[in-house]
Amino acid sequence: MATITLDIKSELPKAIRWTDTMTKQLPFAISQALNATAFDTRTALGGATRQYFDRPTPFIQNGWRVDKSSKRNLVAMVFPEAKREPYLRANIRGGRRGTKPFEAKFLGEAAGSLPAGSKLIPAVVRRNAQGNVSLAAIRRITGQIGATGRNAVFVGTPKGGNRPPGVYQRGTKGRLVPLFVAVPSATYRPIFPMEQIGTKVVERRFGTYLRSSLEKALATAR
């Protein structure tokens, strides 16, 4: 009766060498895959800002950074750049927003009563294409604080009437035009699903990158 005999002894040394090589190259391959996935995640997050934010500025779209992994530290991180983090965090987690630099400047110039910790909500002040008050407008308003006559800017609570505290500009016939209205606090609701976006990228890309990285690493090691 014909038989087939399988003997692994002759191939065992090759298999051991392949396993050793695979073990040595695995951390490097994982690191490469992690980094490629992290940069894909950064790209995906930047693109997603256009879907979830109302006319996001380049400041927001390009706000993501990557800390790369190494074969000794198999962790890659994607996170908001430090200057952008306060703006992005509030839209990712929700909650009260912090004081913006121009608010701190205006509140420091306040004359009369203005509630501590107030946030300034734009009223009739002109905005740019992204719906934000431009830096040029902020500078112009700042330069007019404490001036006299038409276009002078007043920060505080107007006397008489029921006008709320805020930033006012003197218009024609001395009437006050509200540029910003002060409110006790301003909150964001969470609108940007950062974790879900990142998870989808990892699920779709990491396995492919890892297989590719292993193939390249093993080919190089031969």
mmCIF file of C-alpha atoms in Angstrom:
data_model
loop_
_atom_site.group_PDB
_atom_site.id
_atom_site.type_symbol
_atom_site.label_atom_id
_atom_site.label_comp_id
_atom_site.label_asym_id
_atom_site.label_seq_id
_atom_site.Cartn_x
_atom_site.Cartn_y
_atom_site.Cartn_z
ATOM 1 C CA MET A 1 0.000 0.000 0.000
ATOM 2 C CA ALA A 2 1.378 3.358 -1.017
ATOM 3 C CA THR A 3 2.033 5.759 1.837
ATOM 4 C CA ILE A 4 3.188 9.322 2.233
ATOM 5 C CA THR A 5 5.490 10.040 5.126
ATOM 6 C CA LEU A 6 5.741 13.579 6.435
ATOM 7 C CA ASP A 7 8.896 14.422 8.307
ATOM 8 C CA ILE A 8 9.373 17.955 9.658
ATOM 9 C CA LYS A 9 12.894 17.377 10.930
ATOM 10 C CA SER A 10 14.517 18.690 7.787
ATOM 11 C CA GLU A 11 12.429 21.856 7.795
ATOM 12 C CA LEU A 12 12.422 22.503 11.524
ATOM 13 C CA PRO A 13 15.654 24.582 11.582
ATOM 14 C CA LYS A 14 14.265 26.844 8.838
ATOM 15 C CA ALA A 15 11.018 27.254 10.746
ATOM 16 C CA ILE A 16 12.897 28.140 13.917
ATOM 17 C CA ARG A 17 15.004 30.710 12.077
ATOM 18 C CA TRP A 18 11.852 32.215 10.494
ATOM 19 C CA THR A 19 10.135 32.374 13.895
ATOM 20 C CA ASP A 20 13.160 34.049 15.473
ATOM 21 C CA THR A 21 13.319 36.585 12.669
ATOM 22 C CA MET A 22 9.587 37.249 12.947
ATOM 23 C CA THR A 23 9.886 37.783 16.704
ATOM 24 C CA LYS A 24 12.771 40.215 16.285
ATOM 25 C CA GLN A 25 11.062 42.202 13.520
ATOM 26 C CA LEU A 26 7.583 42.288 15.066
ATOM 27 C CA PRO A 27 8.072 45.378 17.326
ATOM 28 C CA PHE A 28 9.481 47.390 14.414
ATOM 29 C CA ALA A 29 6.637 46.307 12.130
ATOM 30 C CA ILE A 30 4.006 47.145 14.743
ATOM 31 C CA SER A 31 5.564 50.574 15.276
ATOM 32 C CA GLN A 32 5.529 51.310 11.555
ATOM 33 C CA ALA A 33 1.887 50.236 11.318
ATOM 34 C CA LEU A 34 0.921 52.340 14.336
ATOM 35 C CA ASN A 35 2.556 55.433 12.891
ATOM 36 C CA ALA A 36 0.980 55.034 9.474
ATOM 37 C CA THR A 37 -2.419 54.569 11.095
ATOM 38 C CA ALA A 38 -1.881 57.601 13.342
ATOM 39 C CA PHE A 39 -1.111 59.867 10.396
ATOM 40 C CA ASP A 40 -4.178 58.534 8.554
ATOM 41 C CA THR A 41 -6.198 59.345 11.666
ATOM 42 C CA ARG A 42 -4.831 62.882 11.725
ATOM 43 C CA THR A 43 -5.878 63.334 8.097
ATOM 44 C CA ALA A 44 -9.328 61.901 8.782
ATOM 45 C CA LEU A 45 -9.881 64.203 11.760
ATOM 46 C CA GLY A 46 -8.865 67.265 9.777
ATOM 47 C CA GLY A 47 -11.250 66.333 6.983
ATOM 48 C CA ALA A 48 -14.081 65.576 9.404
ATOM 49 C CA THR A 49 -13.959 69.086 10.866
ATOM 50 C CA ARG A 50 -15.540 70.316 7.633
ATOM 51 C CA GLN A 51 -18.481 67.981 8.251
ATOM 52 C CA TYR A 52 -19.080 68.687 11.940
ATOM 53 C CA PHE A 53 -18.010 72.328 12.352
ATOM 54 C CA ASP A 54 -19.664 75.344 10.780
ATOM 55 C CA ARG A 55 -17.130 76.730 8.283
ATOM 56 C CA PRO A 56 -14.033 75.670 10.265
ATOM 57 C CA THR A 57 -10.934 77.800 9.864
ATOM 58 C CA PRO A 58 -7.554 76.311 8.860
ATOM 59 C CA PHE A 59 -6.636 76.842 12.524
ATOM 60 C CA ILE A 60 -9.185 74.132 13.415
ATOM 61 C CA GLN A 61 -8.781 71.914 10.349
ATOM 62 C CA ASN A 62 -5.014 71.655 10.798
ATOM 63 C CA GLY A 63 -5.125 71.393 14.566
ATOM 64 C CA TRP A 64 -4.032 67.772 15.013
ATOM 65 C CA ARG A 65 -0.595 66.437 15.904
ATOM 66 C CA VAL A 66 0.990 62.977 16.085
ATOM 67 C CA ASP A 67 3.421 61.563 18.630
ATOM 68 C CA LYS A 68 5.056 58.660 16.835
ATOM 69 C CA SER A 69 5.709 55.269 18.384
ATOM 70 C CA SER A 70 9.012 53.398 18.412
ATOM 71 C CA LYS A 71 9.790 49.714 18.625
ATOM 72 C CA ARG A 72 10.529 50.242 22.335
ATOM 73 C CA ASN A 73 7.359 52.214 22.972
ATOM 74 C CA LEU A 74 4.479 50.838 20.923
ATOM 75 C CA VAL A 75 2.120 53.761 21.475
ATOM 76 C CA ALA A 76 1.215 56.378 18.861
ATOM 77 C CA MET A 77 -0.905 59.352 19.901
ATOM 78 C CA VAL A 78 -3.099 61.731 17.913
ATOM 79 C CA PHE A 79 -4.087 64.880 19.773
ATOM 80 C CA PRO A 80 -5.011 68.563 19.324
ATOM 81 C CA GLU A 81 -2.085 70.983 19.154
ATOM 82 C CA ALA A 82 -1.718 72.966 22.390
ATOM 83 C CA LYS A 83 -3.038 76.314 21.129
ATOM 84 C CA ARG A 84 -6.024 74.656 19.481
ATOM 85 C CA GLU A 85 -6.794 72.229 22.293
ATOM 86 C CA PRO A 86 -9.126 74.519 24.309
ATOM 87 C CA TYR A 87 -11.320 75.139 21.269
ATOM 88 C CA LEU A 88 -11.401 71.516 20.135
ATOM 89 C CA ARG A 89 -11.801 70.011 23.622
ATOM 90 C CA ALA A 90 -15.036 71.882 24.253
ATOM 91 C CA ASN A 91 -16.503 70.596 20.989
ATOM 92 C CA ILE A 92 -15.304 67.038 21.658
ATOM 93 C CA ARG A 93 -16.302 66.772 25.317
ATOM 94 C CA GLY A 94 -18.801 69.597 25.673
ATOM 95 C CA GLY A 95 -19.034 71.835 28.702
ATOM 96 C CA ARG A 96 -18.136 75.396 29.511
ATOM 97 C CA ARG A 97 -15.670 77.117 27.251
ATOM 98 C CA GLY A 98 -12.722 79.061 28.546
ATOM 99 C CA THR A 99 -12.009 82.760 28.197
ATOM 100 C CA LYS A 100 -10.773 83.741 24.767
ATOM 101 C CA PRO A 101 -7.762 86.087 24.538
ATOM 102 C CA PHE A 102 -9.811 88.979 23.152
ATOM 103 C CA GLU A 103 -12.364 88.517 25.959
ATOM 104 C CA ALA A 104 -9.622 88.773 28.565
ATOM 105 C CA LYS A 105 -8.431 91.982 26.901
ATOM 106 C CA PHE A 106 -11.903 93.528 26.727
ATOM 107 C CA LEU A 107 -12.861 92.475 30.240
ATOM 108 C CA GLY A 108 -9.661 94.011 31.524
ATOM 109 C CA GLU A 109 -10.755 97.314 30.019
ATOM 110 C CA ALA A 110 -14.246 97.154 31.544
ATOM 111 C CA ALA A 111 -15.584 100.389 32.979
ATOM 112 C CA GLY A 112 -18.463 100.012 35.413
ATOM 113 C CA SER A 113 -20.087 96.798 36.426
ATOM 114 C CA LEU A 114 -19.436 93.664 34.402
ATOM 115 C CA PRO A 115 -20.019 90.229 35.947
ATOM 116 C CA ALA A 116 -16.828 88.343 36.785
ATOM 117 C CA GLY A 117 -16.117 85.477 34.435
ATOM 118 C CA SER A 118 -18.426 86.851 31.738
ATOM 119 C CA LYS A 119 -18.232 85.539 28.211
ATOM 120 C CA LEU A 120 -18.771 87.862 25.248
ATOM 121 C CA ILE A 121 -21.247 86.812 22.567
ATOM 122 C CA PRO A 122 -21.030 88.713 19.236
ATOM 123 C CA ALA A 123 -24.037 90.952 18.553
ATOM 124 C CA VAL A 124 -23.805 93.289 15.550
ATOM 125 C CA VAL A 125 -20.036 93.166 15.145
ATOM 126 C CA ARG A 126 -18.947 92.129 11.657
ATOM 127 C CA ARG A 127 -17.745 88.556 11.195
ATOM 128 C CA ASN A 128 -15.589 86.818 8.591
ATOM 129 C CA ALA A 129 -16.501 84.005 6.198
ATOM 130 C CA GLN A 130 -16.089 81.427 8.991
ATOM 131 C CA GLY A 131 -18.566 83.266 11.199
ATOM 132 C CA ASN A 132 -15.893 84.481 13.609
ATOM 133 C CA VAL A 133 -14.930 87.997 14.597
ATOM 134 C CA SER A 134 -11.770 88.748 12.625
ATOM 135 C CA LEU A 135 -8.488 89.706 14.236
ATOM 136 C CA ALA A 136 -8.627 93.016 12.357
ATOM 137 C CA ALA A 137 -12.025 93.791 13.898
ATOM 138 C CA ILE A 138 -10.738 92.885 17.372
ATOM 139 C CA ARG A 139 -7.768 95.208 16.931
ATOM 140 C CA ARG A 140 -9.980 98.018 15.672
ATOM 141 C CA ILE A 141 -12.351 97.691 18.612
ATOM 142 C CA THR A 142 -9.453 97.493 21.071
ATOM 143 C CA GLY A 143 -8.000 100.701 19.683
ATOM 144 C CA GLN A 144 -11.302 102.501 20.216
ATOM 145 C CA ILE A 145 -11.810 101.487 23.859
ATOM 146 C CA GLY A 146 -11.709 104.573 26.046
ATOM 147 C CA ALA A 147 -11.825 106.984 23.110
ATOM 148 C CA THR A 148 -14.364 109.801 22.901
ATOM 149 C CA GLY A 149 -16.874 110.811 20.287
ATOM 150 C CA ARG A 150 -18.295 108.737 17.498
ATOM 151 C CA ASN A 151 -17.008 105.131 17.202
ATOM 152 C CA ALA A 152 -15.694 105.197 20.768
ATOM 153 C CA VAL A 153 -16.017 101.815 22.457
ATOM 154 C CA PHE A 154 -17.320 101.277 25.985
ATOM 155 C CA VAL A 155 -16.989 98.001 27.928
ATOM 156 C CA GLY A 156 -19.348 97.622 30.853
ATOM 157 C CA THR A 157 -23.014 98.102 31.722
ATOM 158 C CA PRO A 158 -24.690 101.178 30.232
ATOM 159 C CA LYS A 159 -26.427 103.455 32.684
ATOM 160 C CA GLY A 160 -30.193 103.703 32.567
ATOM 161 C CA GLY A 161 -32.593 101.465 30.705
ATOM 162 C CA ASN A 162 -32.419 97.709 30.556
ATOM 163 C CA ARG A 163 -29.409 97.229 28.320
ATOM 164 C CA PRO A 164 -27.249 94.240 29.294
ATOM 165 C CA PRO A 165 -23.552 94.473 30.082
ATOM 166 C CA GLY A 166 -21.267 94.115 27.102
ATOM 167 C CA VAL A 167 -19.122 95.949 24.575
ATOM 168 C CA TYR A 168 -20.797 98.971 22.996
ATOM 169 C CA GLN A 169 -19.770 101.391 20.284
ATOM 170 C CA ARG A 170 -21.030 104.940 20.122
ATOM 171 C CA GLY A 171 -22.854 105.557 16.873
ATOM 172 C CA THR A 172 -24.707 108.489 15.367
ATOM 173 C CA LYS A 173 -26.455 110.859 17.764
ATOM 174 C CA GLY A 174 -24.586 109.242 20.646
ATOM 175 C CA ARG A 175 -26.563 106.016 20.677
ATOM 176 C CA LEU A 176 -24.790 102.875 21.865
ATOM 177 C CA VAL A 177 -24.586 99.938 19.456
ATOM 178 C CA PRO A 178 -23.943 96.533 21.107
ATOM 179 C CA LEU A 179 -20.927 94.805 19.554
ATOM 180 C CA PHE A 180 -20.820 92.006 22.142
ATOM 181 C CA VAL A 181 -23.227 91.039 24.900
ATOM 182 C CA ALA A 182 -21.829 89.666 28.165
ATOM 183 C CA VAL A 183 -23.341 86.443 29.507
ATOM 184 C CA PRO A 184 -22.488 84.567 32.742
ATOM 185 C CA SER A 185 -21.119 81.558 30.871
ATOM 186 C CA ALA A 186 -20.972 79.941 27.462
ATOM 187 C CA THR A 187 -21.178 76.213 26.902
ATOM 188 C CA TYR A 188 -20.537 73.901 23.999
ATOM 189 C CA ARG A 189 -22.415 70.727 23.298
ATOM 190 C CA PRO A 190 -20.265 67.818 22.079
ATOM 191 C CA ILE A 191 -20.455 67.819 18.281
ATOM 192 C CA PHE A 192 -17.170 66.274 17.130
ATOM 193 C CA PRO A 193 -16.930 62.458 17.532
ATOM 194 C CA MET A 194 -13.147 62.262 17.642
ATOM 195 C CA GLU A 195 -12.978 58.809 19.216
ATOM 196 C CA GLN A 196 -15.425 57.258 16.768
ATOM 197 C CA ILE A 197 -13.557 58.707 13.792
ATOM 198 C CA GLY A 198 -10.234 57.426 15.125
ATOM 199 C CA THR A 199 -11.629 53.978 15.905
ATOM 200 C CA LYS A 200 -12.916 53.555 12.341
ATOM 201 C CA VAL A 201 -9.523 54.438 10.891
ATOM 202 C CA VAL A 202 -7.758 51.955 13.197
ATOM 203 C CA GLU A 203 -10.194 49.173 12.352
ATOM 204 C CA ARG A 204 -9.837 49.735 8.622
ATOM 205 C CA ARG A 205 -6.122 50.457 8.291
ATOM 206 C CA PHE A 206 -4.010 48.985 11.094
ATOM 207 C CA GLY A 207 -4.250 45.317 10.037
ATOM 208 C CA THR A 208 -3.322 46.144 6.445
ATOM 209 C CA TYR A 209 -0.396 48.292 7.505
ATOM 210 C CA LEU A 210 0.829 45.633 9.928
ATOM 211 C CA ARG A 211 0.856 42.887 7.284
ATOM 212 C CA SER A 212 2.660 45.164 4.871
ATOM 213 C CA SER A 213 5.195 46.222 7.510
ATOM 214 C CA LEU A 214 5.906 42.625 8.466
ATOM 215 C CA GLU A 215 6.493 41.617 4.851
ATOM 216 C CA LYS A 216 8.941 44.501 4.363
ATOM 217 C CA ALA A 217 10.698 43.826 7.648
ATOM 218 C CA LEU A 218 11.134 40.120 6.925
ATOM 219 C CA ALA A 219 12.358 40.836 3.397
ATOM 220 C CA THR A 220 14.935 43.257 4.730
ATOM 221 C CA ALA A 221 16.076 40.843 7.420
ATOM 222 C CA ARG A 222 16.955 38.069 4.974
#
